[in-house]
Tab-separated table of C-alpha atoms (C1' of nucleotides) in Angstrom:
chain	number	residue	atom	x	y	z
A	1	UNK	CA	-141.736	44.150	74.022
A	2	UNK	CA	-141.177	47.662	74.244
A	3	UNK	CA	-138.467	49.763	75.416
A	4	UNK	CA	-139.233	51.473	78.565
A	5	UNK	CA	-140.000	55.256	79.258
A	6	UNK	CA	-137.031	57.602	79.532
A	7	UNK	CA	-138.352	58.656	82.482
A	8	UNK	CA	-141.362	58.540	84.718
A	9	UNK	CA	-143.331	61.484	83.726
A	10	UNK	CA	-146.065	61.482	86.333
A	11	UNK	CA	-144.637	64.105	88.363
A	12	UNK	CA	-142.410	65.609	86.099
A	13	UNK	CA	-142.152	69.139	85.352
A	14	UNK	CA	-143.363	70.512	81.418
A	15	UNK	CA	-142.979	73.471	79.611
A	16	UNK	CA	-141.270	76.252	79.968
A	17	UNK	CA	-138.047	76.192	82.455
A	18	UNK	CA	-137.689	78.225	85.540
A	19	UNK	CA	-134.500	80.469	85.932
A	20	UNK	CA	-134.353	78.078	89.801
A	21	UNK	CA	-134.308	74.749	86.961
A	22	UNK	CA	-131.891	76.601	84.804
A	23	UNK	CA	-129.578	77.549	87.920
A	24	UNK	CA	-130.238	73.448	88.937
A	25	UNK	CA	-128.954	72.149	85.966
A	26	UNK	CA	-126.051	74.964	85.285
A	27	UNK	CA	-124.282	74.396	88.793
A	28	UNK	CA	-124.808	70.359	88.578
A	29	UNK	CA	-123.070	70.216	85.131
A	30	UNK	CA	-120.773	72.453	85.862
A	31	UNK	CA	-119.431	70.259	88.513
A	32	UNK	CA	-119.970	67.067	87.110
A	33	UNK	CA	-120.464	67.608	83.864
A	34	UNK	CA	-122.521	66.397	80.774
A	35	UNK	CA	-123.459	62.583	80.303
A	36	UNK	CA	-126.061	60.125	82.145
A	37	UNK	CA	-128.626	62.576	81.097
A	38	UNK	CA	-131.575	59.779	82.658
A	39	UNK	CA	-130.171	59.883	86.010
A	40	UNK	CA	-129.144	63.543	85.911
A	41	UNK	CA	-132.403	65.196	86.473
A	42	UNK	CA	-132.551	63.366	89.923
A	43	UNK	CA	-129.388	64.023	90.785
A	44	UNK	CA	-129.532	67.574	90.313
A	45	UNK	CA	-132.859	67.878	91.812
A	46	UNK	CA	-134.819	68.371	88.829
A	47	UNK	CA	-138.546	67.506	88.055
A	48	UNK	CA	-137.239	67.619	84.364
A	49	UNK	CA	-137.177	64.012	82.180
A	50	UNK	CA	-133.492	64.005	81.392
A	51	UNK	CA	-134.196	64.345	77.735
A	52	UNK	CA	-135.683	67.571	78.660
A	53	UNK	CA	-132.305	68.475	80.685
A	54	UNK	CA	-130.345	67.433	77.842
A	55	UNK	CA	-132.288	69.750	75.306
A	56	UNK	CA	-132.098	72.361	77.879
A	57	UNK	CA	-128.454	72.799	78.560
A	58	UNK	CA	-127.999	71.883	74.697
A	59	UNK	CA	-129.934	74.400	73.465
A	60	UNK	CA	-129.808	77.563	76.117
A	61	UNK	CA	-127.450	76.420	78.613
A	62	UNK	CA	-124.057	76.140	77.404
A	63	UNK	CA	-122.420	78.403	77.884
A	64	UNK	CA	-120.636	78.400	74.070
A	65	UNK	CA	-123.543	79.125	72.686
A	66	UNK	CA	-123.951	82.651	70.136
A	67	UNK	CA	-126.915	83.976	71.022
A	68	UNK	CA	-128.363	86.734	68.498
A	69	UNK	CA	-129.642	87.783	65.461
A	70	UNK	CA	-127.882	85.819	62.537
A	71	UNK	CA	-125.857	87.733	60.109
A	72	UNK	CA	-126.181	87.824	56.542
A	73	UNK	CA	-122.992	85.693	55.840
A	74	UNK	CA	-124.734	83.342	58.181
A	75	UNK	CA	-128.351	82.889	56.345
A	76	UNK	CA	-126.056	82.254	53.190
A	77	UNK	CA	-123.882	79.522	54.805
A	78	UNK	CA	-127.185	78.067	56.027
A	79	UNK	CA	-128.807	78.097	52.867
A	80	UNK	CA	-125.734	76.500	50.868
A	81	UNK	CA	-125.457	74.226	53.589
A	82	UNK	CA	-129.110	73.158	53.385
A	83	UNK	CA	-128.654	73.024	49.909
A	84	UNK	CA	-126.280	70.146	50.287
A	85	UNK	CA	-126.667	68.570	53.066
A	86	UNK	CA	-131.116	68.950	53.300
A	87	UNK	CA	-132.916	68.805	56.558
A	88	UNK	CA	-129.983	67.585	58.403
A	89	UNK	CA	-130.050	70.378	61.105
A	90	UNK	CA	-127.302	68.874	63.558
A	91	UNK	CA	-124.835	69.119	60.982
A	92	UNK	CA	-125.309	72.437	59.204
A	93	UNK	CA	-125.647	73.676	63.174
A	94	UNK	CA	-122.042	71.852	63.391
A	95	UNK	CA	-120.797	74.121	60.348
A	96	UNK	CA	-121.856	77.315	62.541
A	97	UNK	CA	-120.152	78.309	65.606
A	98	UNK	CA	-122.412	78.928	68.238
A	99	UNK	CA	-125.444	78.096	66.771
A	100	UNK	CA	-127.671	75.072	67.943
A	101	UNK	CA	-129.451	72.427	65.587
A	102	UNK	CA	-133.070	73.838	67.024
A	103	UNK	CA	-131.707	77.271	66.479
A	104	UNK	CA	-130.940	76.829	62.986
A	105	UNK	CA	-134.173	74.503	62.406
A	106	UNK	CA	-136.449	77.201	63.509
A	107	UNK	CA	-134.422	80.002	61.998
A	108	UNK	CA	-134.928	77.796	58.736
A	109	UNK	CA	-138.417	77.901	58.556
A	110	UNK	CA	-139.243	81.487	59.896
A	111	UNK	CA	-136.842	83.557	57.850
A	112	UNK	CA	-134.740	81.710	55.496
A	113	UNK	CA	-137.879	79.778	53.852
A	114	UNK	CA	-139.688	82.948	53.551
A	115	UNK	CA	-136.615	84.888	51.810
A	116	UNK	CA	-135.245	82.413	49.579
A	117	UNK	CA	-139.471	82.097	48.306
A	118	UNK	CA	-138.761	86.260	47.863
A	119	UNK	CA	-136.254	85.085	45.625
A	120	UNK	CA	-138.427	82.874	43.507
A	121	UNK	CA	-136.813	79.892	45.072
A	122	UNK	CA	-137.744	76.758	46.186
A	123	UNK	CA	-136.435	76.131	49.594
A	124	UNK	CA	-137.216	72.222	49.285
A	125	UNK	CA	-135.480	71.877	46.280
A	126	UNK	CA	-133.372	74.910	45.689
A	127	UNK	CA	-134.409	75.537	42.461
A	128	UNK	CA	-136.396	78.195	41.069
A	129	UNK	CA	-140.000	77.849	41.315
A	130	UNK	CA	-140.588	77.745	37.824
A	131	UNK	CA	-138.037	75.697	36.855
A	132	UNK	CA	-140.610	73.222	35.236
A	133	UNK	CA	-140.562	75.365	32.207
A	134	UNK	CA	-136.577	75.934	32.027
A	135	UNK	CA	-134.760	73.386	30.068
A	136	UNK	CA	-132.242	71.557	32.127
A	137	UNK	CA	-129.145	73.034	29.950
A	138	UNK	CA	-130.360	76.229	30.945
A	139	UNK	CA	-130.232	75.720	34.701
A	140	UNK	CA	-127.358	75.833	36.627
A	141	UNK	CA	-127.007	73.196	39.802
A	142	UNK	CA	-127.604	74.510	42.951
A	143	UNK	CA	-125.640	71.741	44.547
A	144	UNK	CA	-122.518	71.333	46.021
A	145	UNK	CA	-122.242	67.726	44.965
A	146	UNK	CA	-121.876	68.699	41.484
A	147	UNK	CA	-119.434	71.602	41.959
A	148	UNK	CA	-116.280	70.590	40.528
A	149	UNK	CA	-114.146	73.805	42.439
A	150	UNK	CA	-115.221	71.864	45.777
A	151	UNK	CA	-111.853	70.251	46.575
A	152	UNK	CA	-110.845	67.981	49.767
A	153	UNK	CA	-107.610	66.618	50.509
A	154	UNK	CA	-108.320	63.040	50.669
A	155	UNK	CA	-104.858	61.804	52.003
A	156	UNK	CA	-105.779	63.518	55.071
A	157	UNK	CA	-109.208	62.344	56.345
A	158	UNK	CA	-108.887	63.195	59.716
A	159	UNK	CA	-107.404	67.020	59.237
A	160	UNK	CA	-109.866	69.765	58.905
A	161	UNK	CA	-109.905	70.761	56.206
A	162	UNK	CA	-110.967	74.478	55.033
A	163	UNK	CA	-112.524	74.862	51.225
A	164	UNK	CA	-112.724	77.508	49.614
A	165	UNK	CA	-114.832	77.162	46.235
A	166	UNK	CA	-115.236	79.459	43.479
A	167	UNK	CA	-118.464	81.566	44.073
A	168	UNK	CA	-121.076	79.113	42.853
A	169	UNK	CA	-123.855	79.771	40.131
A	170	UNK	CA	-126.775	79.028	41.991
A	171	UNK	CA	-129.823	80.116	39.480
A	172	UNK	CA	-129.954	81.276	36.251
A	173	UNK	CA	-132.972	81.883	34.223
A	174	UNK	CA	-132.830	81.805	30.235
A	175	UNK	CA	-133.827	85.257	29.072
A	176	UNK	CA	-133.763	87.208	32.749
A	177	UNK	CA	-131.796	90.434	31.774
A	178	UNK	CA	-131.916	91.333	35.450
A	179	UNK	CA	-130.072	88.456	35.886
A	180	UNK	CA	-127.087	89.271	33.842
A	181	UNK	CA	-124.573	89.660	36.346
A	182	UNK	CA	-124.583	85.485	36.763
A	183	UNK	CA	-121.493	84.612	35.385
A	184	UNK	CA	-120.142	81.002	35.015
A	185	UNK	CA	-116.776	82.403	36.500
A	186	UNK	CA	-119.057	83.486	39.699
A	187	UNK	CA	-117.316	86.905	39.309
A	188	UNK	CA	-120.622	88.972	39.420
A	189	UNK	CA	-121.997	92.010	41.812
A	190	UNK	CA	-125.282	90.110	42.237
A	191	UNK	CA	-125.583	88.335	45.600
A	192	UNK	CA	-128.830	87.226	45.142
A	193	UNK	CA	-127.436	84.760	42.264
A	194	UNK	CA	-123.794	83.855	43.948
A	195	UNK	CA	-122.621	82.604	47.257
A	196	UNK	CA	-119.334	83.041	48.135
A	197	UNK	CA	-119.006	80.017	50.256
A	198	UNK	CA	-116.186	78.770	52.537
A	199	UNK	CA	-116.793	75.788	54.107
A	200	UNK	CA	-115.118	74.571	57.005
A	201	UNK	CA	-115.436	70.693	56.590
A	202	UNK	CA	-114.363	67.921	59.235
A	203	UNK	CA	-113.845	64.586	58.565
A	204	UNK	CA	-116.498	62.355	59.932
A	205	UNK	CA	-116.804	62.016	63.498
A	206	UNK	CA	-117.342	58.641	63.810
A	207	UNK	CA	-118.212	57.208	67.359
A	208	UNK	CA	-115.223	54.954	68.702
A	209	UNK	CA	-116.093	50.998	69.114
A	210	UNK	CA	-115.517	49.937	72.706
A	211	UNK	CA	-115.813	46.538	71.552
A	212	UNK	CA	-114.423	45.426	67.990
A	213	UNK	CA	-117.310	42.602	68.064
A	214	UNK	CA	-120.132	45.180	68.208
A	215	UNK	CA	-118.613	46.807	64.829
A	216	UNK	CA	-118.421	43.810	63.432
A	217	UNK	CA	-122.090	42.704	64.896
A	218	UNK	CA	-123.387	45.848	63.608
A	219	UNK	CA	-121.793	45.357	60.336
A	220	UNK	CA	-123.152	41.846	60.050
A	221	UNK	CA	-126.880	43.260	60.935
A	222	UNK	CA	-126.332	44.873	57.251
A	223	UNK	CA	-126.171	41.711	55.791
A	224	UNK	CA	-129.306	40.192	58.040
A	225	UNK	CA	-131.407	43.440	57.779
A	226	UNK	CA	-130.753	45.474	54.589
A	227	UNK	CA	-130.171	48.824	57.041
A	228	UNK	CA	-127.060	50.863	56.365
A	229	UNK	CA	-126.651	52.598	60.393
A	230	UNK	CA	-126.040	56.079	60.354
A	231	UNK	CA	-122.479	54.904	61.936
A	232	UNK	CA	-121.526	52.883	58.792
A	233	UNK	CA	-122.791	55.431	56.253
A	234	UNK	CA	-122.291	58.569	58.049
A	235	UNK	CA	-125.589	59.945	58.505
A	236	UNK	CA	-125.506	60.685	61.855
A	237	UNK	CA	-121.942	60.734	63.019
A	238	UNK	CA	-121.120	63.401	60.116
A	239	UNK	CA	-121.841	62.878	56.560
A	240	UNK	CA	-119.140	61.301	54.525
A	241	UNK	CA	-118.316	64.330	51.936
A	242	UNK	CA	-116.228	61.983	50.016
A	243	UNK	CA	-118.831	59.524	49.316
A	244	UNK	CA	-121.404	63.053	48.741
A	245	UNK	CA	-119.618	64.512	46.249
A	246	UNK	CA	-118.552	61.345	44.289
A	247	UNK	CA	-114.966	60.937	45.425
A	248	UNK	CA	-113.758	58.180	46.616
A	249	UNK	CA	-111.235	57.586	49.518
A	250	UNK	CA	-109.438	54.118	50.837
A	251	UNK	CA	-108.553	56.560	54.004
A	252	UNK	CA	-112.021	57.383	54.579
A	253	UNK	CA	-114.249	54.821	56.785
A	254	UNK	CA	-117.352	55.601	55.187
A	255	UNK	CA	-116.063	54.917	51.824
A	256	UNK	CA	-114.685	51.463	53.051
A	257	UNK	CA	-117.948	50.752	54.340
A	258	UNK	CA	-119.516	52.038	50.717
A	259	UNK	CA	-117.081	49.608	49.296
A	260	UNK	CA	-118.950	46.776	51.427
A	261	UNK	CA	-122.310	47.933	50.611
A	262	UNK	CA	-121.445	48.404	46.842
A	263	UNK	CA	-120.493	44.807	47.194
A	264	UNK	CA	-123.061	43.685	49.490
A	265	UNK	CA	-125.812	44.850	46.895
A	266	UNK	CA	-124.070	43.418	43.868
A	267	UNK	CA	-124.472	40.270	45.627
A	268	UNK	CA	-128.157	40.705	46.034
A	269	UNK	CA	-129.117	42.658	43.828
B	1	DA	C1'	-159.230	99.229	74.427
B	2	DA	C1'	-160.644	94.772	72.709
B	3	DC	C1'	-160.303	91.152	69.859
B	4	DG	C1'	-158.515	88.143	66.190
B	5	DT	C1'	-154.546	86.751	63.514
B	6	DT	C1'	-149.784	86.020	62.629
B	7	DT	C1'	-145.147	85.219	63.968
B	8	DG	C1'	-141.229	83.401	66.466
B	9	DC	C1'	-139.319	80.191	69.204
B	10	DA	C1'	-138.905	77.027	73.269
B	11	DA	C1'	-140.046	72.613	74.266
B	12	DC	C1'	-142.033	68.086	73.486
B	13	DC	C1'	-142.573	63.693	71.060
B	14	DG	C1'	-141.554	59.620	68.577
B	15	DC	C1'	-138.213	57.296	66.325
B	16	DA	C1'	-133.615	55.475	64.902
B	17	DC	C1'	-129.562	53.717	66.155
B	18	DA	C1'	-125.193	53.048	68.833
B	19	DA	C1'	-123.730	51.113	73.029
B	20	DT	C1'	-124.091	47.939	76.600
B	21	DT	C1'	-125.524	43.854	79.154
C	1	DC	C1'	-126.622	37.330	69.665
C	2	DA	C1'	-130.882	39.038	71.512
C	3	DA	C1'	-132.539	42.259	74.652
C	4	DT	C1'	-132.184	46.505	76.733
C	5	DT	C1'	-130.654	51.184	77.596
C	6	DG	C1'	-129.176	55.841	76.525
C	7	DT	C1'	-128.552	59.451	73.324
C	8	DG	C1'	-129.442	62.349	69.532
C	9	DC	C1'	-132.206	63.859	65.689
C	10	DG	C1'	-136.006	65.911	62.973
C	11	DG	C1'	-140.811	67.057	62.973
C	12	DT	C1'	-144.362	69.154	65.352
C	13	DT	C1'	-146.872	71.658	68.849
C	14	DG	C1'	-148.092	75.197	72.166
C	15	DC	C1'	-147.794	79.581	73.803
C	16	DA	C1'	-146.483	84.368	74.338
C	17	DA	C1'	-145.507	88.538	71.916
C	18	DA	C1'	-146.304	91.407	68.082
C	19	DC	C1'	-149.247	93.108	64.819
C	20	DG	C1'	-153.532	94.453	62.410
C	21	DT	C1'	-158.344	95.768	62.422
DNA sequence: AACGTTTGCAACCGCACAATT
DNA sequence: CAATTGTGCGGTTGCAAACGT
């Protein structure tokens, strides 16, 4: 069957935009603003597929967006960020003011890949590259999800809530004197070794059902298919941080929902 | 100056999934 | 409830600028 195009793209502009496209787009949203993004490009007079218009104003257009180099406090929040959270570029990019998913993506793999490899670091993993040959006691987690300062206030799922961990131990290598300064208590003048992290963490945006039958359909589609939606388990609406880090939350959807699944998979499994 | 290589980033593509009909 | 539509995401590509020889 097929879905059809998202546009016809016969006679539709590609490549890099004109500052005429740019002005198109700008003064149409501006006074109609965002949404419809398939019908907007005619609208607005635009050769563009609407995805491209979308990506556009997204990524260049808005006019909330930081544009600039990123700051050193900012290639550390990325990096602890992508520590936790992996390749999930929309929401670290939601953790930074400013600061667009494709931004942070290609920021990622020009710079930040390249230093934390300086650093004898794995930027997949997070680990140093030689690991392999460290016994596990000897190596510190370089993950959030086992950092017991990382606190949330779980009565209140839908306040924002700001964190402020102890500096965590990222790496430590047994018998690397110039790594001394690593402490467990994070108090330590090497940066390389700590980040001093404070994460701003929101509850997860969940998209509002119109209909109370599609949740439920969409729930039920777990049972017939097997597929956890990024809806139900957070993935794409905003990771559930409870469920992440091993709490667990009767407040929080997500963890509801991981309730279900728990029980879903007990029942097949 | 000319050419080849590397780097940085804007934009595209395909896919997944929520929303709607 | 199946089919369809619209949106958003992550991976990848293409190209211009910077750099090296």
């Amino acid at each position: 069957m097929g879905r059809s195009p998202c546009c016809e793209k016969a006679h539709m502009n590609k490549g890099a935009w004109t500052k005429e496209e740019d002005q198109l787009l700008v003064d149409y949203i501006r006074k109609h603003g965002e949404g419809c993004w398939r019908s907007l490009p005619r609208a607005a007079g635009l050769q563009r597929c609407g995805k491209s218009c979308r990506l556009r104003w997204m990524n260049y257009l808005r006019p909330d967006l930081k544009r600039g180099n990123f700051t050193e406090e900012e290639d550390e929040l990325i990096i602890k960020l992508h520590s936790l959270l992996g390749n999930k570029w929309s929401l670290i990019a939601g953790r930074l003011a400013g600061r667009t998913d494709n931004e942070i993506k290609n920021y990622w793999n020009t710079h930040i890949k390249r230093k934390l490899l300086s650093r004898g670091i794995d930027p997949n993993t997070h680990r140093p590259i030689n690991e392999s040959t460290i016994p596990p006691s000897k190596t510190t987690t370089p993950s959030l999800l086992h950092d017991e300062s990382v606190q949330f206030d779980l009565a209140k799922p839908d306040q924002q809530q700001t964190v402020k961990p102890e500096p965590t131990v990222l790496y430590r290598e047994e018998g690397d004197n110039n790594n001394n300064n690593c402490t467990s208590s994070g108090t330590t003048s090497d940066d390389d070794c700590v980040l001093n992290l404070e994460l701003s963490v929101g509850p997860a945006t969940t998209r509002s059902y119109r209909y109370e039958s599609t949740r439920k359909a969409n729930l039920d589609s777990v049972e017939s298919t097997g597929r956890w939606g990024s809806e139900l388990f957070g993935a794409q609406a905003g990771v559930c941080l409870c469920c992440r880090i091993g709490f667990h939350n009767e407040s929080c959807p997500n963890c509801r929902v991981s309730d279900a699944r728990t029980i879903w998979e007990s029942k097949i499994l």
